[in-house]
């Protein structure tokens, strides 16, 4: 563990530091240092060309990174610091390692006090993808980060992340705002502030978070509708499968059962810890009961679909 002052020094000397945000833990690098960014891609095992989000200390930093219009100012004013990433046209000096060579850049101001302090102490943008190996489950505790990267990575411990799923990403680089990745802030909330519609559910091919295999446990994972839950669990156990379940219904045949929280916020807060627990349980299948529809559940359902889609 390191202090926030030490963490800022490490970032300034082009080293990597894992730190908490209100969404998930990030693997941080000075976003103006090609050396630091190269280390970040290397450690995460992330293919080059996948853009990273830059974390800012204030909305006042926006013009250093992007062309800022009234829509961006409006959303930053309303939702920053908080779990919202704005995709905007980049400034020319932004490194290709940040943008993946695109003409846009993803920016957000995190709400976790340690994240804000870290970025403020560094005084520059911090590039931070989720602190997991590429394609694996995002970390929401310091222990999760340790299990991904071991003891040697400098780590700032800020407890369990409040939100639990990654930030909402909204693309403002074109005429029509579009949510590229659902998160705690909904398309409806964005539209209310902007005063015009924001499309959602449209997956942009440029957002690798849109790859189906992301956020996946190693154990094969299936989503099951509530009505088919009892027979599915029963049949699979009869076929000799050991089942780890996240569901509201308990059948009694599960090897491990985790009760699914009934509120979307609680479900999201615990989601990645629950997936990690089930993945570590040495079962043949992880079965997850599909949570309800509706906008409040959109981010959770999105991450569950990705968790269950490996091999597709
Ligand atoms: O909540 C979060 O956003 C967390 C915490 C650490 O802040 N970060 C995070 O980073 O989820 P990462 O790298 O795991 O996911 C970043 C997503 C990717 O899907 C990436 O493609 C997208 O943001 N992204 C970044 N810059 C983009 C851009 N210029 N255009 C489109 N998508 C972009
Ligand atoms: Mg990620």
Short mmCIF file of C-alpha atoms and ligand atoms in Angstrom, two decimals:
data_model
loop_
_atom_site.label_atom_id
_atom_site.label_comp_id
_atom_site.label_asym_id
_atom_site.label_seq_id
_atom_site.Cartn_x
_atom_site.Cartn_y
_atom_site.Cartn_z
CA UNK A 1 0.00 0.00 0.00
CA UNK A 2 1.19 3.55 -0.67
CA UNK A 3 0.09 6.97 0.51
CA UNK A 4 -1.57 9.36 -1.91
CA UNK A 5 1.53 11.62 -1.84
CA UNK A 6 3.79 8.68 -2.72
CA UNK A 7 1.32 7.58 -5.40
CA UNK A 8 1.48 11.04 -7.01
CA UNK A 9 5.30 10.95 -6.93
CA UNK A 10 5.28 7.55 -8.60
CA UNK A 11 2.95 8.79 -11.35
CA UNK A 12 5.18 11.84 -11.84
CA UNK A 13 8.17 9.53 -12.32
CA UNK A 14 6.29 7.59 -15.01
CA UNK A 15 5.39 4.62 -12.84
CA UNK A 16 1.99 2.93 -12.62
CA UNK A 17 -0.27 3.13 -9.56
CA UNK A 18 -3.60 1.41 -8.91
CA UNK A 19 -6.15 3.65 -7.20
CA UNK A 20 -9.81 3.59 -6.17
CA UNK A 21 -12.55 5.45 -7.96
CA UNK A 22 -16.25 5.48 -7.12
CA UNK A 23 -16.88 3.02 -10.00
CA UNK A 24 -14.03 0.47 -10.05
CA UNK A 25 -10.29 0.55 -9.27
CA UNK A 26 -8.18 2.10 -12.02
CA UNK A 27 -4.65 1.33 -13.17
CA UNK A 28 -3.20 4.83 -13.42
CA UNK A 29 -0.48 6.33 -15.60
CA UNK A 30 0.48 9.94 -16.38
CA UNK A 31 -1.63 10.51 -19.50
CA UNK A 32 1.00 12.89 -20.95
CA UNK A 33 3.82 10.33 -20.73
CA UNK A 34 4.25 7.85 -23.60
CA UNK A 35 6.65 5.86 -21.39
CA UNK A 36 4.09 5.47 -18.62
CA UNK A 37 1.31 4.64 -21.09
CA UNK A 38 3.44 1.94 -22.73
CA UNK A 39 3.93 0.35 -19.28
CA UNK A 40 0.20 0.46 -18.72
CA UNK A 41 -0.64 -1.41 -21.94
CA UNK A 42 2.10 -3.92 -21.20
CA UNK A 43 1.00 -4.69 -17.63
CA UNK A 44 -2.70 -4.88 -18.46
CA UNK A 45 -2.06 -7.02 -21.53
CA UNK A 46 -4.26 -4.64 -23.47
CA UNK A 47 -3.86 -4.53 -27.25
CA UNK A 48 -2.64 -1.19 -28.58
CA UNK A 49 -5.37 0.83 -30.26
CA UNK A 50 -7.81 0.50 -27.38
CA UNK A 51 -8.37 4.03 -26.03
CA UNK A 52 -8.11 4.78 -22.30
CA UNK A 53 -10.11 7.23 -20.20
CA UNK A 54 -8.24 10.28 -18.85
CA UNK A 55 -9.14 11.30 -15.29
CA UNK A 56 -9.18 15.04 -14.60
CA UNK A 57 -9.01 17.09 -11.39
CA UNK A 58 -11.50 19.70 -12.53
CA UNK A 59 -13.81 20.58 -15.45
CA UNK A 60 -11.41 23.51 -15.98
CA UNK A 61 -8.88 21.01 -17.34
CA UNK A 62 -11.21 19.99 -20.20
CA UNK A 63 -9.90 22.49 -22.80
CA UNK A 64 -6.36 21.09 -22.40
CA UNK A 65 -7.64 17.77 -23.72
CA UNK A 66 -10.66 18.35 -25.93
CA UNK A 67 -12.74 20.75 -27.97
CA UNK A 68 -15.39 21.72 -25.44
CA UNK A 69 -18.89 22.69 -26.49
CA UNK A 70 -21.92 23.74 -24.44
CA UNK A 71 -23.22 20.15 -24.20
CA UNK A 72 -19.94 19.00 -22.61
CA UNK A 73 -19.91 21.95 -20.20
CA UNK A 74 -23.51 21.24 -19.24
CA UNK A 75 -22.93 17.53 -18.48
CA UNK A 76 -19.65 18.20 -16.63
CA UNK A 77 -21.41 20.81 -14.51
CA UNK A 78 -24.28 18.45 -13.73
CA UNK A 79 -22.47 15.14 -13.15
CA UNK A 80 -18.80 15.81 -12.27
CA UNK A 81 -17.21 14.68 -10.12
CA UNK A 82 -19.00 11.41 -10.84
CA UNK A 83 -19.37 8.25 -12.93
CA UNK A 84 -19.69 9.89 -16.36
CA UNK A 85 -17.12 9.78 -19.17
CA UNK A 86 -17.41 12.30 -22.00
CA UNK A 87 -16.07 11.36 -25.43
CA UNK A 88 -15.07 14.57 -27.20
CA UNK A 89 -12.97 15.67 -30.16
CA UNK A 90 -9.37 15.61 -28.97
CA UNK A 91 -6.82 18.37 -28.86
CA UNK A 92 -3.94 17.67 -31.27
CA UNK A 93 -1.33 17.17 -28.53
CA UNK A 94 -3.20 14.25 -26.90
CA UNK A 95 -1.08 11.12 -27.34
CA UNK A 96 -2.23 8.37 -29.70
CA UNK A 97 -1.62 5.89 -26.88
CA UNK A 98 -4.49 7.61 -25.05
CA UNK A 99 -6.92 7.89 -27.96
CA UNK A 100 -6.09 4.68 -29.78
CA UNK A 101 -5.23 6.90 -32.75
CA UNK A 102 -8.79 8.21 -33.01
CA UNK A 103 -9.77 11.87 -33.23
CA UNK A 104 -11.64 11.66 -29.91
CA UNK A 105 -10.68 11.34 -26.25
CA UNK A 106 -12.61 9.95 -23.23
CA UNK A 107 -12.53 12.19 -20.13
CA UNK A 108 -13.95 12.02 -16.64
CA UNK A 109 -13.55 13.62 -13.21
CA UNK A 110 -13.81 10.86 -10.58
CA UNK A 111 -15.71 11.39 -7.32
CA UNK A 112 -13.68 9.20 -4.97
CA UNK A 113 -11.77 11.61 -2.67
CA UNK A 114 -8.49 9.66 -3.03
CA UNK A 115 -8.76 9.63 -6.82
CA UNK A 116 -9.40 13.37 -6.89
CA UNK A 117 -6.53 14.04 -4.49
CA UNK A 118 -4.17 11.91 -6.56
CA UNK A 119 -5.05 13.61 -9.84
CA UNK A 120 -4.89 17.04 -8.20
CA UNK A 121 -1.47 16.35 -6.65
CA UNK A 122 -0.11 15.20 -10.02
CA UNK A 123 -1.68 18.25 -11.66
CA UNK A 124 -2.16 16.46 -14.97
CA UNK A 125 -4.60 13.97 -16.47
CA UNK A 126 -4.29 10.36 -15.31
CA UNK A 127 -5.04 7.64 -17.84
CA UNK A 128 -6.73 4.77 -16.05
CA UNK A 129 -8.40 1.69 -17.42
CA UNK A 130 -9.96 -0.67 -14.89
CA UNK A 131 -7.19 -2.37 -12.87
CA UNK A 132 -7.75 -5.87 -14.21
CA UNK A 133 -6.00 -7.90 -16.85
CA UNK A 134 -7.50 -7.40 -20.29
CA UNK A 135 -10.92 -9.03 -20.64
CA UNK A 136 -11.22 -10.08 -17.00
CA UNK A 137 -13.56 -8.99 -14.20
CA UNK A 138 -13.07 -5.39 -13.05
CA UNK A 139 -11.80 -4.91 -9.46
CA UNK A 140 -13.90 -3.15 -6.84
CA UNK A 141 -11.63 -3.70 -3.81
CA UNK A 142 -7.90 -3.41 -3.16
CA UNK A 143 -7.79 -7.19 -2.64
CA UNK A 144 -9.21 -7.71 -6.16
CA UNK A 145 -6.39 -5.55 -7.58
CA UNK A 146 -3.84 -7.59 -5.62
CA UNK A 147 -5.24 -10.81 -7.03
CA UNK A 148 -4.87 -9.40 -10.57
CA UNK A 149 -1.39 -7.94 -10.31
CA UNK A 150 0.28 -9.23 -7.12
CA UNK A 151 2.18 -7.46 -4.37
CA UNK A 152 4.56 -5.37 -6.43
CA UNK A 153 2.14 -2.96 -8.04
CA UNK A 154 1.86 0.25 -5.97
CA UNK A 155 -1.72 0.37 -4.72
CA UNK A 156 -3.76 3.06 -3.02
CA UNK A 157 -6.44 1.43 -0.85
CA UNK A 158 -9.73 3.32 -0.75
CA UNK A 159 -12.05 0.54 0.38
CA UNK A 160 -14.85 -0.94 -1.69
CA UNK A 161 -16.00 1.12 -4.68
CA UNK A 162 -19.38 2.68 -4.09
CA UNK A 163 -20.96 2.30 -7.54
CA UNK A 164 -19.36 -1.01 -8.53
CA UNK A 165 -19.72 -0.81 -12.33
CA UNK A 166 -17.75 1.35 -14.76
CA UNK A 167 -18.77 4.89 -15.69
CA UNK A 168 -21.44 5.72 -18.23
CA UNK A 169 -19.70 6.70 -21.49
CA UNK A 170 -21.48 9.30 -23.60
CA UNK A 171 -20.22 10.20 -27.06
CA UNK A 172 -20.51 13.93 -27.72
CA UNK A 173 -18.17 13.95 -30.70
CA UNK A 174 -20.99 13.87 -33.25
CA UNK A 175 -24.24 15.78 -33.69
CA UNK A 176 -26.32 13.21 -31.77
CA UNK A 177 -25.20 12.28 -28.19
CA UNK A 178 -25.09 8.52 -27.68
CA UNK A 179 -24.42 6.32 -24.68
CA UNK A 180 -21.63 3.91 -25.65
CA UNK A 181 -21.55 2.09 -22.30
CA UNK A 182 -24.38 2.18 -19.72
CA UNK A 183 -23.47 3.02 -16.13
CA UNK A 184 -24.94 4.59 -13.01
CA UNK A 185 -25.99 7.72 -14.89
CA UNK A 186 -28.77 6.90 -17.35
CA UNK A 187 -29.50 8.20 -20.84
CA UNK A 188 -32.69 9.73 -19.42
CA UNK A 189 -30.74 11.70 -16.79
CA UNK A 190 -28.35 12.97 -19.49
CA UNK A 191 -31.25 13.93 -21.78
CA UNK A 192 -32.98 15.80 -18.94
CA UNK A 193 -29.93 17.98 -18.37
CA UNK A 194 -29.24 18.53 -22.07
CA UNK A 195 -32.84 19.19 -22.99
CA UNK A 196 -32.73 16.84 -25.98
CA UNK A 197 -32.67 13.07 -26.54
CA UNK A 198 -29.62 10.86 -25.97
CA UNK A 199 -29.60 7.55 -27.79
CA UNK A 200 -28.65 4.45 -25.86
CA UNK A 201 -28.05 0.82 -26.57
CA UNK A 202 -26.13 1.70 -29.70
CA UNK A 203 -22.79 -0.05 -29.43
CA UNK A 204 -19.97 1.91 -31.00
CA UNK A 205 -17.41 -0.36 -32.60
CA UNK A 206 -14.68 1.98 -31.39
CA UNK A 207 -15.38 1.17 -27.75
CA UNK A 208 -13.62 -2.13 -27.03
CA UNK A 209 -15.67 -2.29 -23.81
CA UNK A 210 -18.31 -3.16 -26.38
CA UNK A 211 -16.51 -6.42 -27.17
CA UNK A 212 -18.78 -9.16 -25.92
CA UNK A 213 -16.08 -11.14 -24.15
CA UNK A 214 -15.33 -8.42 -21.60
CA UNK A 215 -15.87 -8.64 -17.83
CA UNK A 216 -15.89 -12.42 -18.05
CA UNK A 217 -15.33 -15.05 -15.38
CA UNK A 218 -13.18 -18.01 -16.41
CA UNK A 219 -15.98 -20.41 -15.44
CA UNK A 220 -18.65 -20.80 -18.15
CA UNK A 221 -21.50 -18.46 -17.30
CA UNK A 222 -25.16 -18.59 -18.30
CA UNK A 223 -28.04 -16.17 -17.82
CA UNK A 224 -31.37 -17.81 -17.05
CA UNK A 225 -34.81 -16.21 -16.94
CA UNK A 226 -36.62 -16.33 -13.57
CA UNK A 227 -39.39 -18.55 -14.97
CA UNK A 228 -36.92 -21.19 -16.20
CA UNK A 229 -34.69 -20.99 -13.11
CA UNK A 230 -35.92 -23.97 -11.02
CA UNK A 231 -35.98 -26.47 -13.91
CA UNK A 232 -32.63 -25.27 -15.29
CA UNK A 233 -30.81 -25.65 -11.97
CA UNK A 234 -32.46 -29.02 -11.34
CA UNK A 235 -31.66 -30.38 -14.81
CA UNK A 236 -28.04 -29.27 -14.73
CA UNK A 237 -27.43 -30.70 -11.28
CA UNK A 238 -29.05 -33.97 -12.39
CA UNK A 239 -26.58 -34.02 -15.27
CA UNK A 240 -23.78 -33.89 -12.70
CA UNK A 241 -22.88 -30.21 -13.04
CA UNK A 242 -21.75 -28.26 -10.00
CA UNK A 243 -23.57 -24.93 -9.99
CA UNK A 244 -22.61 -21.54 -8.55
CA UNK A 245 -25.71 -19.34 -8.56
CA UNK A 246 -26.52 -15.65 -8.22
CA UNK A 247 -30.29 -15.51 -7.95
CA UNK A 248 -33.23 -14.50 -5.85
CA UNK A 249 -34.56 -18.08 -5.88
CA UNK A 250 -32.76 -20.75 -3.88
CA UNK A 251 -33.32 -24.32 -5.03
CA UNK A 252 -31.08 -26.07 -2.50
CA UNK A 253 -29.10 -28.03 -5.13
CA UNK A 254 -26.56 -25.28 -5.81
CA UNK A 255 -22.94 -25.86 -4.73
CA UNK A 256 -22.69 -22.15 -3.95
CA UNK A 257 -25.63 -19.76 -3.81
CA UNK A 258 -25.40 -15.99 -3.54
CA UNK A 259 -28.64 -14.14 -2.95
CA UNK A 260 -29.17 -11.53 -5.66
CA UNK A 261 -29.78 -8.06 -4.17
CA UNK A 262 -33.24 -6.78 -5.07
CA UNK A 263 -32.21 -3.14 -5.61
CA UNK A 264 -30.24 -2.31 -8.76
CA UNK A 265 -27.73 -0.13 -6.87
CA UNK A 266 -26.90 -2.89 -4.40
CA UNK A 267 -26.71 -5.44 -7.20
CA UNK A 268 -24.20 -3.24 -9.09
CA UNK A 269 -22.19 -2.47 -5.94
CA UNK A 270 -21.68 -6.20 -5.27
CA UNK A 271 -21.66 -7.49 -8.85
CA UNK A 272 -17.93 -7.96 -9.52
CA UNK A 273 -17.19 -9.25 -6.02
CA UNK A 274 -20.00 -11.78 -6.49
CA UNK A 275 -18.72 -12.85 -9.91
CA UNK A 276 -15.22 -13.26 -8.48
CA UNK A 277 -16.55 -15.36 -5.60
CA UNK A 278 -18.47 -17.62 -7.96
CA UNK A 279 -15.47 -17.86 -10.29
CA UNK A 280 -13.27 -19.00 -7.37
CA UNK A 281 -15.80 -21.60 -6.18
CA UNK A 282 -14.60 -24.40 -8.49
CA UNK A 283 -18.00 -25.03 -10.01
CA UNK A 284 -18.70 -26.22 -13.56
CA UNK A 285 -21.17 -23.44 -14.35
CA UNK A 286 -22.07 -20.03 -13.02
CA UNK A 287 -25.81 -19.48 -13.41
CA UNK A 288 -27.25 -16.01 -13.04
CA UNK A 289 -30.95 -15.26 -12.81
CA UNK A 290 -31.76 -12.42 -15.22
CA UNK A 291 -32.58 -9.31 -13.20
CA UNK A 292 -35.60 -7.15 -14.07
CA UNK A 293 -35.77 -4.91 -17.15
CA UNK A 294 -35.96 -1.13 -16.96
CA UNK A 295 -33.38 1.62 -17.13
CA UNK A 296 -32.19 1.27 -13.51
CA UNK A 297 -30.95 -2.23 -14.36
CA UNK A 298 -29.40 -1.44 -17.72
CA UNK A 299 -25.75 -1.26 -16.60
CA UNK A 300 -26.06 -4.48 -14.58
CA UNK A 301 -27.74 -6.33 -17.45
CA UNK A 302 -25.09 -5.06 -19.86
CA UNK A 303 -22.24 -6.41 -17.68
CA UNK A 304 -24.07 -9.71 -17.12
CA UNK A 305 -24.57 -10.20 -20.86
CA UNK A 306 -20.83 -9.67 -21.37
CA UNK A 307 -19.93 -11.99 -18.49
CA UNK A 308 -22.05 -14.71 -20.05
CA UNK A 309 -20.99 -14.30 -23.66
CA UNK A 310 -17.51 -15.78 -23.72
CA UNK A 311 -17.01 -18.22 -26.54
CA UNK A 312 -19.58 -16.45 -28.70
O1 LIG B 1 -15.46 3.86 -14.47
C1 LIG B 1 -14.57 3.86 -15.33
O2 LIG B 1 -14.73 4.42 -16.44
C2 LIG B 1 -13.27 3.14 -14.99
C3 LIG B 1 -12.58 3.89 -13.86
C4 LIG B 1 -11.21 3.35 -13.56
O3 LIG B 1 -12.56 5.26 -14.13
N1 LIG B 1 -12.43 3.02 -16.15
C5 LIG B 1 -12.68 2.17 -17.17
O4 LIG B 1 -11.69 2.12 -18.14
O5 LIG B 1 -13.68 1.48 -17.24
P1 LIG B 1 -11.57 0.96 -19.22
O6 LIG B 1 -10.31 1.25 -19.96
O7 LIG B 1 -11.67 -0.36 -18.57
O8 LIG B 1 -12.75 1.23 -20.18
C6 LIG B 1 -12.69 2.39 -20.95
C7 LIG B 1 -13.72 2.34 -22.03
C8 LIG B 1 -13.36 1.38 -23.12
O9 LIG B 1 -14.53 0.69 -23.53
C9 LIG B 1 -12.88 2.32 -24.19
O10 LIG B 1 -13.01 1.80 -25.46
C10 LIG B 1 -13.75 3.53 -23.98
O11 LIG B 1 -13.80 3.63 -22.60
N2 LIG B 1 -13.16 4.73 -24.54
C11 LIG B 1 -12.11 5.42 -24.06
N3 LIG B 1 -11.81 6.45 -24.88
C12 LIG B 1 -12.71 6.39 -25.89
C13 LIG B 1 -12.94 7.15 -27.07
N4 LIG B 1 -12.15 8.17 -27.38
N5 LIG B 1 -13.96 6.79 -27.87
C14 LIG B 1 -14.75 5.74 -27.58
N6 LIG B 1 -14.58 4.97 -26.48
C15 LIG B 1 -13.58 5.30 -25.66
MG1 LIG B 2 -12.19 -2.33 -18.17
#
